Coordinates of C-alpha atoms and ligand atoms in Angstrom, one line a residue:
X1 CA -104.9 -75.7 150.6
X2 CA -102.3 -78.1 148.9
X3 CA -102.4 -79.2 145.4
X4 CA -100.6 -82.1 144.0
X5 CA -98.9 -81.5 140.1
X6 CA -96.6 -84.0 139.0
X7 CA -95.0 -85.9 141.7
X8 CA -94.9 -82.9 143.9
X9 CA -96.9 -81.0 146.3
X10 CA -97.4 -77.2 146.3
X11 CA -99.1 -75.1 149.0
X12 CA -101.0 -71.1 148.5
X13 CA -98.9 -68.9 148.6
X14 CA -101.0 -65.8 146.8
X15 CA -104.5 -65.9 147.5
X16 CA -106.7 -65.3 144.2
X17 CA -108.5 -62.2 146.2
X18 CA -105.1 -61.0 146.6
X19 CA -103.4 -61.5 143.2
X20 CA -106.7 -59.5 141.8
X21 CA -106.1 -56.6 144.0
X22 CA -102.5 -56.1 142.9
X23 CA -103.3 -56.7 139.2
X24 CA -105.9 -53.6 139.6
X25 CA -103.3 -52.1 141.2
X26 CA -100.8 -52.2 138.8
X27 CA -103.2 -51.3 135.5
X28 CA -104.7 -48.0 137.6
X29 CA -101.2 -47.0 137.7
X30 CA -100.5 -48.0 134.1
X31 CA -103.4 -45.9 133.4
X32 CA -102.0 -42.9 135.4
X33 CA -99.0 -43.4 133.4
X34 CA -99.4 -44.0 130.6
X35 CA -102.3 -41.7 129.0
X36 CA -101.8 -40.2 125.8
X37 CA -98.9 -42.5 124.9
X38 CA -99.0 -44.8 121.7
X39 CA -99.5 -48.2 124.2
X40 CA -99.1 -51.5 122.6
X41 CA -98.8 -54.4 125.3
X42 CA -96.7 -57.3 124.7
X43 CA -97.8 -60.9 126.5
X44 CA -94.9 -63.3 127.2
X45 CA -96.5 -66.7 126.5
X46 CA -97.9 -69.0 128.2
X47 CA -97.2 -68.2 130.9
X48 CA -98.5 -64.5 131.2
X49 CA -102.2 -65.0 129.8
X50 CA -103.6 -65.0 132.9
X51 CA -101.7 -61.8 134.1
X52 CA -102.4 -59.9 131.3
X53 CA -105.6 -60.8 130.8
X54 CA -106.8 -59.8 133.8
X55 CA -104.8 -57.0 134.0
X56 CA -106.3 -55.6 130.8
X57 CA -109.6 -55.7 132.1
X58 CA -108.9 -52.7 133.8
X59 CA -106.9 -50.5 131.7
X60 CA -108.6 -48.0 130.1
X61 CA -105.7 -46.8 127.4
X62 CA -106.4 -46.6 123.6
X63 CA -104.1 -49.7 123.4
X64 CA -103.4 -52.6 121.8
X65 CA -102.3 -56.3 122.8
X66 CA -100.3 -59.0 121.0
X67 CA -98.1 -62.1 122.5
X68 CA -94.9 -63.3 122.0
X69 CA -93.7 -66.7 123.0
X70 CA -90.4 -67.4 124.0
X71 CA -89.5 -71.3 125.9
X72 CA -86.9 -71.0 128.5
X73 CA -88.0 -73.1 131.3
X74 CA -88.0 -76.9 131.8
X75 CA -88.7 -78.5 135.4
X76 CA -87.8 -76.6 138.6
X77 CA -84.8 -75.2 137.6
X78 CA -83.7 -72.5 135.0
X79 CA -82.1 -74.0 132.7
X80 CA -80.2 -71.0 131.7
X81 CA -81.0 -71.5 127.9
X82 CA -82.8 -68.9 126.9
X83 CA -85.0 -69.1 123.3
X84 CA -85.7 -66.6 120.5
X85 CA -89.0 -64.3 120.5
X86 CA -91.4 -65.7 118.2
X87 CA -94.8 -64.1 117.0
X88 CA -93.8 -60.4 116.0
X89 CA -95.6 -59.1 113.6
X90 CA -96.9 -55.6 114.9
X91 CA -95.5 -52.6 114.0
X92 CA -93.5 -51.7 116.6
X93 CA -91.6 -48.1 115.7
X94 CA -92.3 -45.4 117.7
X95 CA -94.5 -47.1 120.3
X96 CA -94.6 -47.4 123.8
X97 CA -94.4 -51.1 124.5
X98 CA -95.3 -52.4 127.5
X99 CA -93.9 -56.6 128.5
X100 CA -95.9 -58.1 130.2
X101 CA -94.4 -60.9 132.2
X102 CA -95.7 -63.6 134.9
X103 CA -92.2 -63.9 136.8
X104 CA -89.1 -62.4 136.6
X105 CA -86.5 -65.1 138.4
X106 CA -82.9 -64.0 137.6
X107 CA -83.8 -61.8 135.0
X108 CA -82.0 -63.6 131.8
X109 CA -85.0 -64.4 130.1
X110 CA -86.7 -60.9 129.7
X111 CA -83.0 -58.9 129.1
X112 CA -82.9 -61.1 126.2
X113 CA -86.7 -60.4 125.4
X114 CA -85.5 -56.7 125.7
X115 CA -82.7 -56.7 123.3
X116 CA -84.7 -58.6 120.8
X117 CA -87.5 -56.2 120.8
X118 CA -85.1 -52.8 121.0
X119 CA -84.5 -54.0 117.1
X120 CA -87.7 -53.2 116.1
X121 CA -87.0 -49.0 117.3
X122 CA -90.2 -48.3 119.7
X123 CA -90.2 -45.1 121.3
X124 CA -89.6 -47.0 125.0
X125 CA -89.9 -50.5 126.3
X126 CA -91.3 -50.4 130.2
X127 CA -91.2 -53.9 132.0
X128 CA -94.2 -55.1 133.8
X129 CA -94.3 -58.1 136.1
X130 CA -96.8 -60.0 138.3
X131 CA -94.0 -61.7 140.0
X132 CA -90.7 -61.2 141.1
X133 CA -88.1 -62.6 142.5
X134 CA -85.8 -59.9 144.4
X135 CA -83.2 -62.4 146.2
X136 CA -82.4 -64.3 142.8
X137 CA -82.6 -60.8 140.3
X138 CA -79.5 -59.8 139.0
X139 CA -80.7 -56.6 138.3
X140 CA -79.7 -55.9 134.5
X141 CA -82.7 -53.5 133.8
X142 CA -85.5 -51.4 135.7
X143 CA -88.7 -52.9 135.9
X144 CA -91.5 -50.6 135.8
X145 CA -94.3 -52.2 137.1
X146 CA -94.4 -55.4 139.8
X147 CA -97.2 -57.2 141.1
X148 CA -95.6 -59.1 144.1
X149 CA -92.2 -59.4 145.4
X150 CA -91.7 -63.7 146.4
X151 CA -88.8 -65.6 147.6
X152 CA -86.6 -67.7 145.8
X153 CA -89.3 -70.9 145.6
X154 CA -90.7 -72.7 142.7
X155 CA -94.4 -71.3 142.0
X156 CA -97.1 -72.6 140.1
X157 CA -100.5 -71.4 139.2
X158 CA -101.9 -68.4 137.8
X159 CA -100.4 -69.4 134.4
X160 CA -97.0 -69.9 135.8
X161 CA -96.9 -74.3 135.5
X162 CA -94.7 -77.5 136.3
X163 CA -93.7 -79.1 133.3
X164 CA -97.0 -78.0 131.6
X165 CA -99.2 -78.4 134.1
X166 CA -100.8 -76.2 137.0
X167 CA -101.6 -73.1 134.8
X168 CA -105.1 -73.2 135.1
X169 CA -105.0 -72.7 139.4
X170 CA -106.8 -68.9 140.4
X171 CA -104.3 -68.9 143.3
X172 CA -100.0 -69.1 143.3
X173 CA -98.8 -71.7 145.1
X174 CA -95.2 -72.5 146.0
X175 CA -93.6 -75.3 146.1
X176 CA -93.4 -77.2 149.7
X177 CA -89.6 -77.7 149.5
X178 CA -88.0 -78.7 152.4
X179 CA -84.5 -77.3 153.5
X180 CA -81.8 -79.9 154.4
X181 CA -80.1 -78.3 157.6
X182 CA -79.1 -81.8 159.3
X183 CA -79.2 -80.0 163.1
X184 CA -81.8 -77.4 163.3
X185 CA -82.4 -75.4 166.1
X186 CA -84.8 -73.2 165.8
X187 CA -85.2 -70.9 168.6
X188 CA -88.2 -68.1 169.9
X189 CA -86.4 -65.8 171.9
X190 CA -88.8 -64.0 173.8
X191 CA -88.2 -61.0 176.6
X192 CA -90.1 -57.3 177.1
X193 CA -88.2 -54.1 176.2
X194 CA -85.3 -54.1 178.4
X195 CA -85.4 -57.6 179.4
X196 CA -81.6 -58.5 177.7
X197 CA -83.2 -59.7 174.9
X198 CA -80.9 -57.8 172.2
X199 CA -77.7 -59.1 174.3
X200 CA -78.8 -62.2 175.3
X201 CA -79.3 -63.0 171.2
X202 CA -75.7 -61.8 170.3
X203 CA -74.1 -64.5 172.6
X204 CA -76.6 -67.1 171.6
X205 CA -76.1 -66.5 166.9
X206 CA -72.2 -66.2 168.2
X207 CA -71.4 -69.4 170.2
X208 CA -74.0 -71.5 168.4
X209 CA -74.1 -70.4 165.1
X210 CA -77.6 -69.6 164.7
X211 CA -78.5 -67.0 161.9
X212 CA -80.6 -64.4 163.6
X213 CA -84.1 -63.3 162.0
X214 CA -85.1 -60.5 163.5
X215 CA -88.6 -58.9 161.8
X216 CA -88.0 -55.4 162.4
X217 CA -84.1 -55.3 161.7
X218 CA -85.4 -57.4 158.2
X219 CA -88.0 -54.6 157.6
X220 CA -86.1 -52.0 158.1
X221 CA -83.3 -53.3 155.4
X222 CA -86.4 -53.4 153.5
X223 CA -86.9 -49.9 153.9
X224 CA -83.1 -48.9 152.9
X225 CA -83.4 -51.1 150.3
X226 CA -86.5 -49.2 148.7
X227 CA -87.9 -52.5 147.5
X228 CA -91.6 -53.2 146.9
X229 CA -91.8 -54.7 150.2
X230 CA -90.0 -51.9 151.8
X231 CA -92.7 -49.3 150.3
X232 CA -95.3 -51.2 151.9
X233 CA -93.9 -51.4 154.8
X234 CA -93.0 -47.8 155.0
X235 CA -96.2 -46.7 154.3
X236 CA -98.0 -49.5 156.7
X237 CA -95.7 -48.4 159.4
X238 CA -96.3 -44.7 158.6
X239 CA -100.0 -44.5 159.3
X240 CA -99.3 -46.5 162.5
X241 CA -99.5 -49.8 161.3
X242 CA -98.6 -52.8 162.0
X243 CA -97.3 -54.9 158.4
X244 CA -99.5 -57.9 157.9
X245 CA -98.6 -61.5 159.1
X246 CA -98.7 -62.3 155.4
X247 CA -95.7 -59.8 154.2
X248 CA -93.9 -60.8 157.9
X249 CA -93.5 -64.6 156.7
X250 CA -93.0 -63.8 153.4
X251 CA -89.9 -61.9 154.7
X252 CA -88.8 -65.1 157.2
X253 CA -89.4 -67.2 154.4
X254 CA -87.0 -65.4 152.0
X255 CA -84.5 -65.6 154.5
X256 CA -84.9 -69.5 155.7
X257 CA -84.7 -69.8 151.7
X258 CA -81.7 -68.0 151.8
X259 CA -79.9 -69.6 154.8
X260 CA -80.4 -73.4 153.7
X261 CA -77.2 -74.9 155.1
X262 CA -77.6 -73.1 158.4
X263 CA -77.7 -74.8 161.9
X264 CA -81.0 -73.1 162.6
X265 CA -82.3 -69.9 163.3
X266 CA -83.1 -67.6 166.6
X267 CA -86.6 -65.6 166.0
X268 CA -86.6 -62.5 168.0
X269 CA -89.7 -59.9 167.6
X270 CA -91.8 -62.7 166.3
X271 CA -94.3 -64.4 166.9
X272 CA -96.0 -61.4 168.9
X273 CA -99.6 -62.8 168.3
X274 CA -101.3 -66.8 168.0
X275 CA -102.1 -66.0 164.5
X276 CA -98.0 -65.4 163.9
X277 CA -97.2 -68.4 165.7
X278 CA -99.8 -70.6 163.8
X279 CA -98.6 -69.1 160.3
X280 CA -94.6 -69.8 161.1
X281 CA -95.7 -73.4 162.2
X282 CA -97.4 -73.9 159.4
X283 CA -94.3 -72.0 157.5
X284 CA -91.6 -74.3 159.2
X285 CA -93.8 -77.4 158.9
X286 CA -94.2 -77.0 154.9
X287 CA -89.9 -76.4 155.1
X288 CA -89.7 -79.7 157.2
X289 CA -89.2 -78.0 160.1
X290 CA -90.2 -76.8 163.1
X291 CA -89.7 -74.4 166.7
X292 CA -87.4 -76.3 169.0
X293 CA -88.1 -74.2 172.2
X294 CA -89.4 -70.6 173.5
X295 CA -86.8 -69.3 175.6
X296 CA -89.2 -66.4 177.7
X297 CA -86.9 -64.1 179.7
X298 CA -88.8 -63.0 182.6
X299 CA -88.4 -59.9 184.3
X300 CA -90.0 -58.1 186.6
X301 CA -91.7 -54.9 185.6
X302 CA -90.5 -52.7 188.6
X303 CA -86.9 -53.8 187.3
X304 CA -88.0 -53.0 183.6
X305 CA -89.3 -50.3 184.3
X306 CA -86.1 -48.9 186.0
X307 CA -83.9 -50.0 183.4
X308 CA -86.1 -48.3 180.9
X309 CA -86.0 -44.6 182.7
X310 CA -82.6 -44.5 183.5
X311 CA -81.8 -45.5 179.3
X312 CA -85.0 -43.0 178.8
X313 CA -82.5 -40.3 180.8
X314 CA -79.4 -41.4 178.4
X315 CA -80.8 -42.0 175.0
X316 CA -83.4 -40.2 173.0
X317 CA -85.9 -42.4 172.5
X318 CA -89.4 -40.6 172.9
X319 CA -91.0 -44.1 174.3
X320 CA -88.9 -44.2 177.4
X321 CA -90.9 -42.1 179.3
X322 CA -93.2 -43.6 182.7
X323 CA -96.8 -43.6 181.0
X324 CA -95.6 -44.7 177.6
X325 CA -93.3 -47.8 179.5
X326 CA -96.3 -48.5 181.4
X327 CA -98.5 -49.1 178.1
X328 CA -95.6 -50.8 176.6
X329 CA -95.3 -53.4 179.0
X330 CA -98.8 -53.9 179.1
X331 CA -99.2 -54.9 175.5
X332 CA -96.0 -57.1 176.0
X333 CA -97.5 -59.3 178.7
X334 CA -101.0 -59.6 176.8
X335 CA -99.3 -61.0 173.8
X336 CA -96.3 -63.2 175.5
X337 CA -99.2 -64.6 177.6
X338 CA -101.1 -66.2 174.8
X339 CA -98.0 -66.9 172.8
X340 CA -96.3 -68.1 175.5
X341 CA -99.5 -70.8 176.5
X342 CA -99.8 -71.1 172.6
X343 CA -95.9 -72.7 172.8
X344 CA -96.6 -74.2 176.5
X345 CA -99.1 -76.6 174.8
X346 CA -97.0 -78.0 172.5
X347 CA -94.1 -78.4 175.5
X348 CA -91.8 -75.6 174.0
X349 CA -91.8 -73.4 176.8
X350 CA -88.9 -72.4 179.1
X351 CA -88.9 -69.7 181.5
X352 CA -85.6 -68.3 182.2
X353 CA -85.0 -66.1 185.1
X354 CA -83.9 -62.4 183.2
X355 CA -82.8 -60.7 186.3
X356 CA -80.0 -62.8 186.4
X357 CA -76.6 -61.5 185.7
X358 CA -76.2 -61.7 182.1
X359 CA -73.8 -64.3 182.2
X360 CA -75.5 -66.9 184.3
X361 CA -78.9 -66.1 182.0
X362 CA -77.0 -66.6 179.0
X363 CA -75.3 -70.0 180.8
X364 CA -78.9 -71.2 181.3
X365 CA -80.2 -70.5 177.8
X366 CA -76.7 -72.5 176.4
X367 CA -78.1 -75.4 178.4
X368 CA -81.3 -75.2 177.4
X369 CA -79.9 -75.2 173.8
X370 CA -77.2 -77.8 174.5
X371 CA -80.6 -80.1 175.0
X372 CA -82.5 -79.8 172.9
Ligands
XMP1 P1 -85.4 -65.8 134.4 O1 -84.5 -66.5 135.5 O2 -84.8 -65.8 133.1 O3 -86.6 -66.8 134.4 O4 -85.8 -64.4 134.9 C1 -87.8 -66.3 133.9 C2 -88.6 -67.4 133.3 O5 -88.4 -68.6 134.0 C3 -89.6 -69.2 134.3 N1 -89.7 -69.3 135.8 C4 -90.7 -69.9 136.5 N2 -91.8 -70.6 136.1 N3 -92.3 -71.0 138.3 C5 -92.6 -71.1 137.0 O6 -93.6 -71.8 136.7 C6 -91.3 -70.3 138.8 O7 -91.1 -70.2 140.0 C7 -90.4 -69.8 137.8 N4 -89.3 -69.0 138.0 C8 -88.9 -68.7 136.7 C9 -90.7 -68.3 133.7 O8 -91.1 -68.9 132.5 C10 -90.0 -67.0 133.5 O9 -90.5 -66.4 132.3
MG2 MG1 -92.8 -67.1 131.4

């Protein structure tokens, strides 16, 4: 669903359903937390009335509630001039104050919020956001409590607006900005375990200058990083889970966001699935791109499966044994097969020959490249 504010168009990027489920989840932990403490909440205004009231709907402290307003914002773009608070008139000494903010961008706006409201001696201030911006935060101060972790786009709805408007939307859209790479090539490299996939991808990012977004290498950091995302993930991943296809092109997005000027980008580990591959089109075409080609390294299985015992006898890795390659390769060749007809369709699909040294395969995919 697109929405049209201003002269611009914006597309759904939180889903209502889901924006609801976080805010609950943030208050029940607020409620964990916080029992037994002197609570008063502080809205930021305008934009947080949505947030917070929604989010007091579910808290169960004896607290209280007032709003501030503070202006800092005009158009797209922060304008780096950040206002006074207005609208205290609460006793503040001694309490436990809790901010309540819709976004948190670079983080200017609520360190000045902070030092204003440090003057009026509560016992602690805690931080609470629906929205953050991890990629753009400078990281002045430790936020307590945040709803959702988003890349560096524009968003509207939900309270959050463009130049006044927009507030009133039940879902957060983003803004369908376009990045302005003047040669794109954006590249699926596919290949099973062991098919040269890793190797092949380090030639390919070196001599064409591709920035490589790998899922799982983009996850783990994730992980290391101990960001919101990363506790998800780790938690998703723990129980045997895959992370959703939401969370997985919210992470590619971050990083197309964060490689504008780039020549394009080689995806490796993803798509694995139609629904993937329908959600990065539609992800490319709202950044006014698209996939140039699926480069599908084909090898045989008797040759993967060699390669994978005799690394299996080498390395450690628990999943290098016969049964376990056997399932692995399996579950490869369902999913390549539909994503690889999904691609085939639209006329991106190349087979390559993987059993190839690695030279002439990697000769093969330049060409390919070199044409497109
Ligand atoms: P800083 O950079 O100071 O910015 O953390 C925080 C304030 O800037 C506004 N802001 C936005 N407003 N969509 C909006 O509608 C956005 O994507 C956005 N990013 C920042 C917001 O008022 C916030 O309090
Ligand atoms: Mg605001």
């Amino acid at each position: 669903m697109s929405i049209k504010i201003h002269d611009k168009e914006f597309r759904v990027m939180i889903p209502e359903e889901q924006i609801q489920k976080t805010i609950a989840a943030m208050a029940n932990k607020m409620n964990n937390d916080l029992s037994g403490k002197d609570v008063i909440f502080i809205g930021i205004l305008n934009g947080s009335f949505l947030f917070a009231a929604d989010l007091m709907r579910h808290i169960n402290l004896d607290s209280r509630i007032t709003f501030l307003k503070v202006a800092s914002y005009e158009g797209t773009t922060s304008t780096g001039t950040v206002k006074r608070l207005i609208g205290i008139n609460e006793d503040l000494k001694g309490k436990t104050v809790v901010v309540l903010e819709d976004i948190v961008d670079t983080g200017n706006t609520m360190t000045s919020i902070v030092k204003q409201l440090n003057g009026y001696e509560p016992k602690e201030i805690l931080i609470a956001t629906m929205l953050l911006k991890p990629t753009v935060f400078k990281d002045q101060f430790k936020l307590d409590y945040v709803g959702e972790e988003i890349p560096d786009v524009f968003v509207v709805g939900y309270g959050l607006d463009y130049d006044g408007l927009g507030r009133n939307y039940q879902d957060i859209y983003s803004l369908a900005e376009k990045l302005s790479g003047n040669f794109f090539h954006n590249i699926i490299l596919f290949g099973a375990p062991g098919s040269g996939k890793g190797t092949q991808a380090k030639m390919i990012i070196d001599k064409h200058n591709l920035v490589h977004l790998s899922t799982g290498d983009m996850l783990r950091a994730e992980i290391e990083a101990n960001t919101k995302t990363g506790q998800e993930a780790k938690q998703l991943m723990k129980g045997g889970g895959l992370v959703t296809d939401e969370l997985a092109l919210r992470m590619i997005e971050n990083k197309l966001m964060l490689n504008k000027g780039t020549s394009g980008f080689i995806f490796d580990g993803f798509p694995r699935t139609i629904e993937q591959a329908k959600g990065l089109d539609a992800l490319m075409k709202r950044k006014g791109m698209e996939i140039s080609v699926m480069l599908a390294l084909r090898v045989d299985d008797k040759v993967l499966t060699d390669k994978l015992l005799e690394r299996g006898k080498v390395g450690n890795r628990k999943d290098d044994t016969p049964e376990i390659i056997k399932n692995r390769l399996r579950i490869y060749h369902a999913t390549t097969k539909q994503v690889g007809d999904y691609y085939k369709k639209q006329g991106k699909l190349i087979d390559v020959n993987g059993e190839d040294t690695v030279g002439n395969v990697f000769n093969v995919i330049s060409r390919a490249i070199n044409n497109l």
